[in-house]
XYZ file of C-alpha atoms in Angstrom:
707
model
C 19.610 -29.748 41.093
C 20.948 -26.247 40.328
C 18.380 -23.505 40.586
C 17.466 -21.541 37.468
C 17.986 -17.759 37.656
C 14.717 -15.774 37.436
C 14.829 -12.064 37.246
C 11.899 -9.678 37.660
C 12.279 -6.068 36.404
C 9.672 -4.119 38.244
C 8.808 -4.397 41.928
C 5.044 -3.545 41.437
C 1.857 -5.371 41.984
C 1.613 -7.444 38.857
C 5.323 -8.677 38.784
C 5.427 -9.501 42.570
C 2.045 -11.240 42.498
C 3.572 -13.526 39.718
C 6.559 -14.200 41.940
C 4.106 -15.095 44.848
C 2.466 -17.627 42.607
C 5.762 -19.052 41.355
C 6.768 -19.531 44.999
C 3.623 -21.480 45.687
C 4.047 -23.721 42.674
C 7.836 -24.368 42.841
C 9.485 -22.957 45.941
C 12.842 -24.441 45.293
C 13.118 -24.167 41.454
C 14.488 -20.683 41.089
C 17.057 -18.223 42.432
C 15.011 -15.004 42.243
C 16.237 -11.408 41.791
C 13.884 -8.289 41.706
C 14.817 -4.800 40.545
C 12.643 -1.838 41.476
C 13.310 1.726 40.406
C 11.412 3.166 43.376
C 13.164 3.121 46.903
C 10.353 1.216 48.352
C 9.277 -2.407 48.801
C 6.146 -3.733 46.993
C 3.154 -1.573 47.741
C -0.489 -1.095 46.690
C -0.401 1.649 44.114
C -4.219 1.537 43.630
C -4.680 2.731 47.217
C -2.585 5.892 46.965
C -5.810 7.721 46.532
C -6.979 6.389 49.919
C -3.748 7.639 51.416
C -4.291 11.117 49.929
C -7.780 11.093 51.286
C -6.624 10.083 54.784
C -8.261 6.707 54.863
C -5.030 4.664 54.724
C -1.463 5.224 55.843
C 1.493 4.623 53.695
C 2.428 1.784 55.986
C -0.977 0.125 55.511
C -0.689 -0.108 51.757
C 2.686 -2.029 51.874
C 2.055 -5.471 50.369
C 5.353 -7.293 51.289
C 7.786 -6.041 53.852
C 11.620 -6.663 53.352
C 11.252 -9.639 55.736
C 9.138 -11.421 53.037
C 11.873 -11.039 50.476
C 14.480 -12.360 52.926
C 12.155 -15.250 53.959
C 11.981 -16.474 50.394
C 15.682 -15.787 49.624
C 14.792 -13.129 47.042
C 17.554 -10.655 46.236
C 15.886 -7.236 46.082
C 17.485 -4.110 44.573
C 15.381 -1.040 45.203
C 16.094 2.405 43.778
C 17.930 0.749 40.880
C 16.813 0.831 37.228
C 17.613 -1.736 34.634
C 18.591 0.102 31.469
C 19.897 -2.678 29.104
C 19.086 -6.225 28.259
C 21.717 -8.286 26.421
C 19.545 -10.925 24.855
C 22.315 -13.040 23.449
C 24.310 -13.265 26.695
C 21.084 -13.296 28.800
C 22.492 -10.587 31.067
C 20.881 -7.297 32.488
C 22.723 -4.030 33.134
C 21.623 -1.342 35.558
C 22.204 2.262 36.167
C 24.500 1.348 38.978
C 26.772 -0.635 36.721
C 25.429 -3.993 38.112
C 25.396 -7.037 35.726
C 22.937 -9.928 36.442
C 22.452 -12.973 34.376
C 19.146 -14.654 33.809
C 17.599 -17.964 32.611
C 13.973 -16.458 32.729
C 13.253 -12.718 32.560
C 9.966 -11.050 33.433
C 9.466 -7.431 32.550
C 6.808 -5.738 34.566
C 7.769 -2.033 34.317
C 4.249 -0.825 34.661
C 3.270 2.519 33.207
C 4.264 6.189 33.416
C 1.939 9.179 33.890
C 1.234 11.182 30.775
C 2.305 14.770 30.958
C 0.478 17.290 28.880
C 3.011 18.865 26.425
C 2.249 22.350 27.437
C 4.229 25.374 28.498
C 4.887 25.534 32.250
C 4.436 21.835 32.919
C 7.819 21.736 34.647
C 7.057 24.490 37.054
C 7.154 24.043 40.906
C 3.694 22.973 42.013
C 2.932 20.721 39.095
C 2.597 17.055 40.194
C 1.673 13.708 38.724
C -0.117 11.147 40.972
C 1.609 7.777 40.486
C 3.997 6.869 43.252
C 4.357 7.082 47.106
C 6.850 10.085 46.596
C 4.186 11.881 44.429
C 1.723 11.329 47.217
C 4.066 12.692 49.833
C 5.011 15.735 47.785
C 1.277 16.652 47.206
C 0.548 16.208 50.840
C 3.527 18.488 51.812
C 2.611 21.151 49.226
C -0.965 21.285 50.375
C 0.333 22.693 53.712
C 1.374 25.906 52.003
C -1.220 26.072 49.212
C -5.005 26.800 49.142
C -6.168 26.490 45.654
C -5.705 23.328 43.574
C -6.599 22.184 40.043
C -6.795 18.614 38.988
C -6.589 18.079 35.203
C -8.553 15.069 34.326
C -12.147 13.977 35.105
C -11.397 10.191 35.063
C -11.194 7.742 38.083
C -7.714 8.865 39.131
C -8.417 12.583 38.794
C -11.600 12.422 40.864
C -9.907 10.306 43.592
C -7.095 12.745 43.655
C -9.422 15.672 43.865
C -11.279 14.102 46.864
C -7.936 13.727 48.577
C -7.105 17.502 48.041
C -10.511 18.479 49.407
C -9.673 16.363 52.509
C -6.488 18.165 52.784
C -8.426 21.520 53.106
C -7.933 22.829 49.642
C -10.224 24.615 47.308
C -10.414 22.220 44.305
C -11.415 22.573 40.588
C -11.444 19.610 38.316
C -10.697 20.485 34.638
C -11.994 18.017 32.069
C -11.826 18.175 28.280
C -14.954 16.101 27.894
C -18.621 17.021 28.447
C -19.131 14.754 31.468
C -17.084 12.882 34.110
C -15.722 9.343 33.686
C -17.068 9.025 30.150
C -15.196 5.794 29.604
C -16.774 4.195 32.652
C -20.217 5.749 33.024
C -23.064 6.907 30.779
C -24.175 10.515 31.021
C -27.087 10.030 33.453
C -24.798 8.320 35.986
C -22.091 10.871 35.404
C -24.395 13.780 36.153
C -25.589 12.162 39.397
C -21.951 11.659 40.431
C -21.095 15.281 39.499
C -23.946 16.489 41.645
C -22.847 14.398 44.648
C -19.240 15.601 44.403
C -20.316 19.211 44.082
C -22.199 18.722 47.323
C -18.934 17.517 48.837
C -17.283 20.748 47.664
C -15.711 19.869 44.300
C -16.016 22.337 41.437
C -15.870 21.354 37.744
C -14.887 23.033 34.409
C -15.953 21.004 31.361
C -14.771 21.055 27.695
C -11.725 22.986 28.656
C -8.321 22.364 27.049
C -5.328 23.580 29.007
C -2.918 25.738 26.895
C -0.445 26.912 29.608
C 0.410 26.730 33.232
C 1.149 30.350 34.205
C 3.442 31.740 36.912
C 6.868 33.269 37.328
C 8.553 30.389 39.011
C 5.845 28.321 40.653
C 2.220 27.688 39.649
C -0.093 30.788 39.680
C -2.767 29.540 37.515
C -3.884 27.831 34.261
C -4.707 29.508 30.882
C -7.025 27.662 28.580
C -7.128 27.511 24.768
C -10.350 29.563 24.671
C -8.403 32.454 26.516
C -9.955 32.176 29.953
C -7.839 31.612 33.093
C -8.269 30.227 36.574
C -6.090 30.801 39.630
C -4.239 27.932 41.241
C -1.068 27.244 43.423
C -1.108 23.474 42.922
C -1.792 21.474 39.785
C -2.202 17.658 39.589
C -2.073 16.092 36.140
C -4.252 13.004 36.065
C -4.805 12.632 32.285
C -3.851 9.042 31.917
C -0.709 6.737 31.823
C 1.388 5.168 29.059
C 2.857 1.727 29.181
C 6.582 1.865 30.145
C 8.197 0.131 27.074
C 11.355 1.894 26.828
C 13.623 -0.910 28.253
C 11.899 -3.460 26.015
C 11.935 -1.306 22.767
C 15.557 -0.346 23.204
C 16.458 -3.998 23.770
C 14.769 -4.997 20.411
C 11.678 -6.723 21.999
C 8.563 -6.256 19.934
C 6.269 -3.431 21.025
C 3.274 -1.576 19.963
C 1.500 0.527 22.554
C 2.751 -2.032 25.077
C 5.170 -4.931 25.020
C 3.472 -7.481 22.708
C 2.710 -10.839 24.427
C 0.904 -14.027 23.434
C -1.645 -16.012 25.530
C 1.228 -17.367 27.677
C 2.648 -13.736 28.310
C 5.725 -14.489 26.222
C 7.368 -11.674 24.309
C 8.917 -11.906 20.901
C 12.187 -13.102 22.503
C 12.721 -16.621 24.077
C 12.799 -16.781 27.887
C 11.534 -13.183 28.216
C 8.048 -12.501 29.448
C 5.943 -9.568 30.318
C 2.830 -8.765 32.166
C 0.895 -5.824 33.851
C 0.441 -2.302 32.576
C 3.432 -2.521 30.276
C 2.072 -5.542 28.409
C -0.203 -5.626 25.414
C -2.313 -8.639 24.878
C -4.509 -8.924 21.795
C -4.396 -5.258 21.288
C -5.414 -4.387 24.817
C -3.273 -2.945 27.727
C -4.938 -3.626 31.055
C -4.578 -1.279 33.981
C -6.889 -2.781 36.530
C -5.857 -5.121 39.332
C -7.846 -8.264 38.462
C -6.570 -8.785 34.904
C -2.950 -8.258 36.046
C -3.382 -10.865 38.742
C -5.006 -13.218 36.281
C -1.994 -12.783 34.037
C 0.346 -13.439 36.949
C -1.279 -16.850 37.564
C -0.945 -17.933 33.909
C 2.662 -16.726 33.639
C 3.681 -18.474 36.869
C 2.365 -21.859 35.553
C 4.169 -21.292 32.291
C 7.533 -20.500 33.808
C 7.210 -23.465 36.278
C 6.477 -25.786 33.380
C 2.993 -26.514 34.519
C -0.055 -26.886 32.165
C -2.097 -23.878 31.640
C -4.823 -22.830 29.151
C -3.279 -19.439 28.839
C -4.716 -15.867 29.379
C -7.600 -15.079 27.162
C -8.293 -11.545 28.253
C -10.583 -9.951 30.895
C -13.873 -8.127 31.099
C -13.320 -4.804 32.855
C -15.354 -3.404 35.673
C -14.871 -0.075 37.518
C -15.615 1.059 41.018
C -14.886 4.612 42.348
C -13.073 4.845 45.694
C -14.580 8.001 47.135
C -16.503 7.974 50.479
C -20.249 8.362 50.313
C -20.210 7.703 46.582
C -21.137 4.321 45.140
C -20.579 3.776 41.523
C -20.037 0.561 39.490
C -19.833 -0.337 35.819
C -18.969 -3.426 33.761
C -18.720 -4.451 30.121
C -20.094 -2.585 27.190
C -22.819 -0.331 28.306
C -23.034 1.751 25.015
C -26.247 1.309 23.204
C -26.172 0.206 19.513
C -28.625 -0.893 16.899
C -27.876 -4.578 17.848
C -28.402 -4.025 21.631
C -31.179 -2.814 23.858
C -31.279 -1.333 27.324
C -33.554 -1.034 30.281
C -33.120 1.742 32.857
C -34.299 2.274 36.438
C -33.985 5.848 37.573
C -34.883 7.109 40.996
C -33.567 10.717 41.045
C -34.697 11.727 44.537
C -33.456 8.462 46.042
C -30.041 8.758 44.374
C -30.276 5.409 42.597
C -29.796 4.639 38.882
C -29.475 1.337 37.081
C -28.780 0.561 33.430
C -28.531 -2.928 31.921
C -27.542 -3.553 28.330
C -28.489 -6.695 26.433
C -27.491 -8.227 23.092
C -28.574 -11.658 21.796
C -30.403 -12.321 25.076
C -27.195 -11.847 27.147
C -26.310 -9.090 29.558
C -23.167 -7.367 27.995
C -22.939 -4.335 30.242
C -24.316 -2.493 33.189
C -23.999 0.824 35.116
C -25.069 1.241 38.745
C -25.111 4.362 40.770
C -26.221 4.450 44.492
C -27.500 1.005 45.060
C -24.760 -1.292 43.802
C -25.455 -4.356 45.949
C -26.025 -6.484 42.854
C -22.604 -5.755 41.373
C -21.106 -9.128 41.854
C -24.158 -10.926 40.353
C -24.135 -8.580 37.303
C -20.342 -8.948 36.878
C -20.700 -12.817 36.857
C -23.484 -12.645 34.361
C -21.456 -10.525 31.945
C -18.339 -12.685 32.379
C -20.124 -15.942 31.961
C -22.491 -14.709 29.212
C -25.486 -16.003 30.955
C -28.700 -16.335 28.942
C -31.546 -13.881 29.874
C -34.790 -14.805 27.985
C -36.442 -12.029 26.108
C -38.940 -10.376 28.342
C -37.303 -11.281 31.546
C -34.616 -8.588 31.595
C -36.473 -6.444 34.066
C -36.310 -9.258 36.713
C -32.625 -8.447 37.216
C -33.718 -5.313 38.980
C -35.398 -7.348 41.642
C -33.011 -7.820 44.395
C -32.556 -11.403 45.602
C -34.296 -12.238 48.984
C -31.919 -11.302 51.812
C -32.005 -11.485 55.552
C -31.143 -8.438 57.772
C -27.674 -8.245 56.036
C -26.840 -9.076 52.454
C -23.628 -10.873 53.694
C -25.726 -13.264 55.574
C -27.623 -14.678 52.589
C -24.494 -14.660 50.317
C -23.530 -18.155 49.219
C -20.293 -19.344 50.663
C -18.775 -19.911 47.332
C -19.430 -16.409 46.059
C -16.446 -14.173 45.491
C -16.127 -11.233 47.795
C -12.754 -9.834 46.601
C -12.788 -9.874 42.827
C -9.182 -8.759 42.395
C -7.811 -11.771 44.274
C -10.688 -14.237 43.827
C -11.336 -14.660 47.520
C -14.619 -16.251 48.458
C -16.780 -15.897 51.573
C -15.877 -19.404 52.616
C -12.106 -18.673 52.459
C -12.424 -15.623 54.662
C -14.586 -17.619 57.226
C -12.116 -20.415 57.276
C -9.165 -18.023 57.786
C -10.945 -16.200 60.553
C -11.905 -19.463 62.295
C -8.544 -21.196 61.789
C -6.296 -18.411 62.799
C -8.459 -16.454 65.253
C -8.365 -13.189 63.123
C -10.054 -10.140 64.716
C -9.468 -7.237 62.162
C -9.445 -6.481 58.489
C -5.783 -6.054 58.259
C -5.239 -9.663 59.494
C -7.778 -10.897 56.996
C -5.915 -9.029 54.295
C -2.587 -10.617 55.439
C -3.971 -14.200 55.334
C -6.230 -14.022 52.229
C -5.380 -10.830 50.413
C -9.031 -9.795 50.474
C -9.299 -6.046 50.426
C -5.584 -5.749 49.774
C -5.677 -4.723 46.090
C -8.259 -2.027 44.914
C -9.829 -1.834 48.269
C -13.399 -1.884 46.848
C -14.392 -4.917 48.788
C -13.263 -3.611 52.263
C -16.786 -2.724 53.490
C -18.032 -6.274 52.670
C -15.012 -7.806 54.410
C -15.852 -5.655 57.453
C -19.489 -6.755 57.310
C -18.450 -10.434 57.031
C -16.123 -10.050 59.960
C -18.804 -8.490 62.154
C -21.208 -11.232 61.135
C -18.658 -13.956 62.006
C -18.145 -12.246 65.482
C -21.861 -11.925 66.215
C -24.251 -14.296 68.001
C -26.168 -14.633 64.709
C -23.369 -16.370 62.930
C -24.506 -19.953 62.110
C -22.300 -20.967 59.106
C -19.832 -23.335 60.519
C -18.049 -23.800 57.148
C -15.315 -25.489 59.052
C -11.596 -25.194 59.455
C -9.822 -27.463 56.942
C -8.807 -30.640 58.741
C -6.034 -33.128 58.039
C -6.691 -35.995 55.553
C -6.825 -38.427 58.501
C -5.416 -39.308 61.859
C -2.183 -40.649 60.115
C -0.978 -37.179 59.119
C -1.310 -33.476 60.033
C -1.397 -32.505 56.399
C -4.693 -31.530 54.652
C -5.874 -33.263 51.524
C -4.724 -30.314 49.358
C -1.333 -30.221 51.056
C -0.813 -33.928 50.422
C -1.693 -33.629 46.715
C 0.578 -30.613 46.445
C 3.518 -32.512 47.944
C 2.890 -35.490 45.658
C 3.323 -33.068 42.676
C 6.187 -31.082 43.980
C 8.295 -34.006 45.149
C 7.297 -36.344 42.433
C 5.988 -39.105 44.722
C 4.833 -42.146 42.635
C 3.755 -44.768 45.187
C 1.505 -45.076 48.142
C 4.196 -46.204 50.409
C 6.539 -43.422 49.118
C 3.858 -40.831 49.996
C 3.617 -42.233 53.546
C 7.272 -42.497 54.006
C 8.359 -39.075 52.628
C 5.530 -37.200 54.272
C 6.226 -38.848 57.497
C 2.828 -40.753 58.192
C 2.311 -41.503 61.783
C 0.851 -45.017 60.828
C 3.439 -46.267 58.294
C 0.680 -48.505 56.625
C -1.834 -45.919 56.402
C -5.545 -46.451 57.164
C -8.860 -47.154 55.425
C -9.330 -43.380 54.928
C -5.956 -42.433 53.456
C -4.916 -45.530 51.501
C -7.779 -45.143 48.812
C -7.379 -41.423 48.707
C -3.718 -41.674 48.000
C -4.317 -44.308 45.376
C -6.925 -42.087 43.755
C -4.685 -39.033 43.661
C -1.690 -40.944 42.304
C -3.805 -42.280 39.479
C -5.155 -38.817 38.627
C -1.629 -37.230 38.665
C -0.215 -40.059 36.639
C -2.720 -42.178 34.638
C 0.003 -44.833 34.139
C 0.255 -45.403 37.931
C -0.541 -48.965 38.782
C -0.770 -50.309 42.403
C 0.070 -54.009 42.288
C -2.040 -54.511 45.440
C -5.225 -53.189 43.859
C -7.774 -54.657 41.545
C -7.891 -52.160 38.764
C -11.272 -53.180 37.723
C -12.907 -52.106 41.007
C -10.482 -49.765 42.969
C -11.919 -49.353 46.408
C -15.424 -49.444 45.069
C -14.876 -46.266 43.048
C -16.985 -46.462 39.936
C -19.834 -44.730 38.250
C -23.475 -45.896 38.402
C -25.692 -45.030 35.433
C -29.458 -45.461 35.717
C -31.673 -45.165 32.626
C -35.362 -44.321 33.200
C -37.703 -44.995 30.309
C -41.474 -44.516 30.768
C -44.398 -46.047 29.176
C -45.863 -42.938 27.718
C -45.159 -43.459 24.050
C -41.588 -42.034 24.493
C -38.845 -42.973 22.121
C -36.386 -45.002 24.235
C -33.486 -45.757 21.742
C -31.800 -42.462 22.129
C -31.588 -42.613 25.862
C -30.282 -46.169 25.658
C -27.645 -45.104 23.133
C -26.495 -42.144 25.252
C -26.305 -44.223 28.351
C -24.314 -47.000 26.633
C -21.940 -44.392 25.255
C -21.310 -42.970 28.636
C -20.764 -46.256 30.214
C -18.219 -47.165 27.579
C -16.341 -43.917 27.992
C -15.964 -44.186 31.721
C -15.776 -47.925 32.407
C -12.076 -47.988 33.127
C -11.838 -44.676 35.107
C -12.017 -43.597 38.779
C -14.192 -40.760 40.006
C -13.797 -39.012 43.450
C -17.115 -40.446 44.522
C -19.881 -42.429 42.994
C -21.766 -40.615 40.184
C -25.327 -41.381 39.548
C -26.864 -40.367 36.283
C -30.422 -40.641 35.247
C -31.282 -40.484 31.577
C -34.886 -40.038 30.859
C -36.503 -40.567 27.449
C -39.223 -37.939 28.004
C -40.300 -34.907 30.006
C -42.921 -36.848 31.990
C -40.554 -37.520 34.767
C -39.043 -33.999 35.274
C -35.780 -33.064 37.152
C -37.603 -32.113 40.419
C -38.549 -35.796 40.936
C -35.136 -37.280 40.492
C -32.338 -37.101 43.133
C -29.294 -38.267 41.173
C -26.102 -36.292 40.483
C -26.853 -35.743 36.803
C -30.339 -35.782 35.261
C -30.554 -35.860 31.420
C -34.111 -35.442 29.942
C -35.055 -35.710 26.294
C -37.133 -32.742 25.025
C -38.316 -31.549 21.729
C -35.284 -29.074 21.566
C -32.711 -31.811 22.581
C -31.373 -32.969 25.870
C -31.685 -30.887 28.992
C -28.882 -31.603 31.436
C -29.443 -30.778 35.062
C -27.007 -31.102 37.884
C -27.201 -31.939 41.591
C -28.478 -29.816 44.495
C -26.220 -26.898 45.059
C -26.569 -26.665 48.821
C -28.823 -27.809 51.681
C -30.996 -24.678 51.580
C -31.955 -25.450 47.904
C -32.962 -29.071 48.594
C -35.126 -30.323 45.762
C -34.111 -27.783 43.200
C -31.576 -28.182 40.396
C -29.378 -26.140 38.140
C -29.593 -26.399 34.418
C -26.127 -27.110 33.053
C -26.808 -27.240 29.251
C -29.268 -27.965 26.566
C -27.725 -30.148 23.865
C -29.372 -30.491 20.392
C -27.876 -33.977 19.677
C -26.740 -37.135 21.433
C -23.194 -36.455 20.471
C -23.284 -32.853 22.021
C -24.930 -34.338 25.147
C -22.198 -36.979 25.486
C -19.511 -34.305 24.935
C -20.812 -31.930 27.662
C -21.480 -34.721 30.165
C -18.064 -36.078 29.569
C -16.371 -32.652 29.969
C -18.348 -32.040 33.165
C -17.387 -35.309 34.749
C -13.717 -34.988 33.656
C -13.597 -31.529 35.291
C -15.075 -33.021 38.406
C -12.450 -35.741 38.425
C -9.590 -33.273 38.083
C -10.730 -30.708 40.638
C -12.828 -32.493 43.361
C -11.370 -33.996 46.576
C -11.520 -37.727 47.042
C -14.988 -38.847 48.317
C -16.423 -35.364 47.515
C -19.792 -35.901 45.949
C -20.827 -33.764 42.949
C -23.306 -31.755 45.018
C -20.692 -30.684 47.598
C -18.146 -30.002 44.870
C -20.571 -27.707 43.041
C -21.256 -25.929 46.253
C -17.513 -25.300 46.567
C -16.653 -24.203 43.034
C -19.966 -22.832 41.877
C -22.152 -23.819 38.892
C -21.294 -20.535 37.084
C -17.635 -21.336 37.166
C -18.129 -24.964 35.924
C -20.292 -23.651 33.082
C -17.610 -21.148 32.190
C -15.018 -23.872 31.826
C -16.931 -26.414 29.847
C -18.661 -23.827 27.674
C -15.218 -22.729 26.530
C -14.402 -24.648 23.352
C -10.669 -24.812 23.895
C -10.921 -25.714 27.566
C -13.620 -28.332 26.894
C -11.487 -29.906 24.087
C -8.583 -30.193 26.383
C -10.610 -31.922 28.985
C -11.899 -34.414 26.462
C -8.449 -35.083 25.161
C -7.062 -35.722 28.604
C -10.046 -38.050 29.326
C -9.569 -40.097 26.117
C -5.895 -40.302 26.749
C -6.484 -41.613 30.279
C -9.072 -44.174 29.065
C -6.531 -45.614 26.720
C -3.825 -45.843 29.313
C -6.050 -47.405 31.864
C -7.518 -49.898 29.356
C -4.003 -51.089 28.409
C -3.049 -51.399 32.186
C -6.180 -53.409 32.757
C -5.492 -55.779 29.715
C -1.957 -56.135 30.938
C -3.067 -57.294 34.339
C -5.011 -60.205 33.092
């Protein structure tokens, strides 16, 4: 089949990450071309401040060398700018008179630094801080200059100022606001940050508006609108960026502040998509790494024709990359009449915590100094976890930890938020590939390869793995069975990519050692073929009892004057809904008519207990250390809502668990918070239920046909 032509305009982090996802999903579907206006391969723009501060080299922030493009047969044009899109002919034109046709076009042109429209902005010695070339020019200029001014007291300005200090310069930060990072911090945390930076040698001028950069040819100083002046030989403007929409706007693609996109990152024009800092989704332009990578995954699935629920936006968090300064914020931490906040302030100890709640949910947080709980708070804000009134202060109590927080961290907890890399994935990569340093971990997992904020944790985890105290043999992923060298995930992926539709076809095409398979792989292949294609029917199997895979429902009713009919009705409805379907492993559900037999005394996968407020639904043990405890999944007010939530939970388990993986082990892998996030979402839950009902109908017809 002839490959489709896919062109990416923009060789930055968002666009290339999308291409990486596309290559994973459909390695042979597209002929890929990438244009980059800079003369470099794909690099991590976020870590330029670390280069300026001397903590990273330019080589260390390269994300994909030229060999990567060649390996994946990607045609790369660097130092070349696309300046016209002919939408009717589906052709691009560049500033080097090159014309390239496309079937699919991704615009990921990023953003451009904002230059203050003031006299003298074009003088020698005035810099923006956006590219590798900017970084190099600033470093070169610092060798002959002593006094520097950074205009802008936001994240980028402070990181640039720290770099200039490291280059031996006298540095003033000029800010038009009354305190630093006012978009990311409250005033208390900002003043603590200012004090710490002043101790490092940074100087600040607040509520100053620049009127003119003075000097005969080069920079000699800055004159403010209030008439005061300050000397300088080098000026860095770090006052923000603007989405680079020029190409899209001139080509007739709808734009506002950014290029307008829908939930599937589609623009107003067919076959043209956009993501990253140039794209505007629901009125928001995202400039942080994690949202851009989330967009990349959605767009990759859309272009490859695979199902996706779309991009629904992101909750933003901020972490400053300056040594010896620890700052974190997430969500909405501004106080309103509808919200309340609690604060913990330890001035002498250098710690400050502020948590903001609304409708018994954590909606925002600011941490300064002690930021160990940042992942937990981020998860709570993202997942809108319920915090009962009066229990808010318990969040200030750090969870029990061993000698190192990384030791007690659950294996399914994410360490690298930008790339969604868990502790388990890092341990597996280290064990499987014999990794010995952070750069190797970054290459294999991408952890610490984006914003760099997780680098200390990755280093701690690596030290722990290499120590005698390490006792978490999470295990290197093994092959499905002795018949093949492929892992279970690899087998499923090949089934989908190659369109394999029979058990024997899987074993033949994937070169099974034992051509008939074994008792381990045969039922697994059958299960996965059924999940991929509900109409799949293996003539050698009894559809009513495929390899013993079925669900077991146990209804407990107790003689304590409890009303039993509701529990009997719920059990009957569940049995009817799932009687024709397979599950990865046997599912045991206890439905209790009253509270007198609570969740701690029952050891099944799902425990449903009738209470005055409705049905409390509990899920299986999350790991061995928590044996005997359970997680509350949901409180359903009615039988119908309980049926709906349990059905969505089981369907998500069916779609994402490995064959023979019990619910408890599955939850340990994916995390209860993630599962709740999926089934609590009205749209996602409805899609799960629709797929479930469709499959029930198909399997019922197949069963009737077999008789």
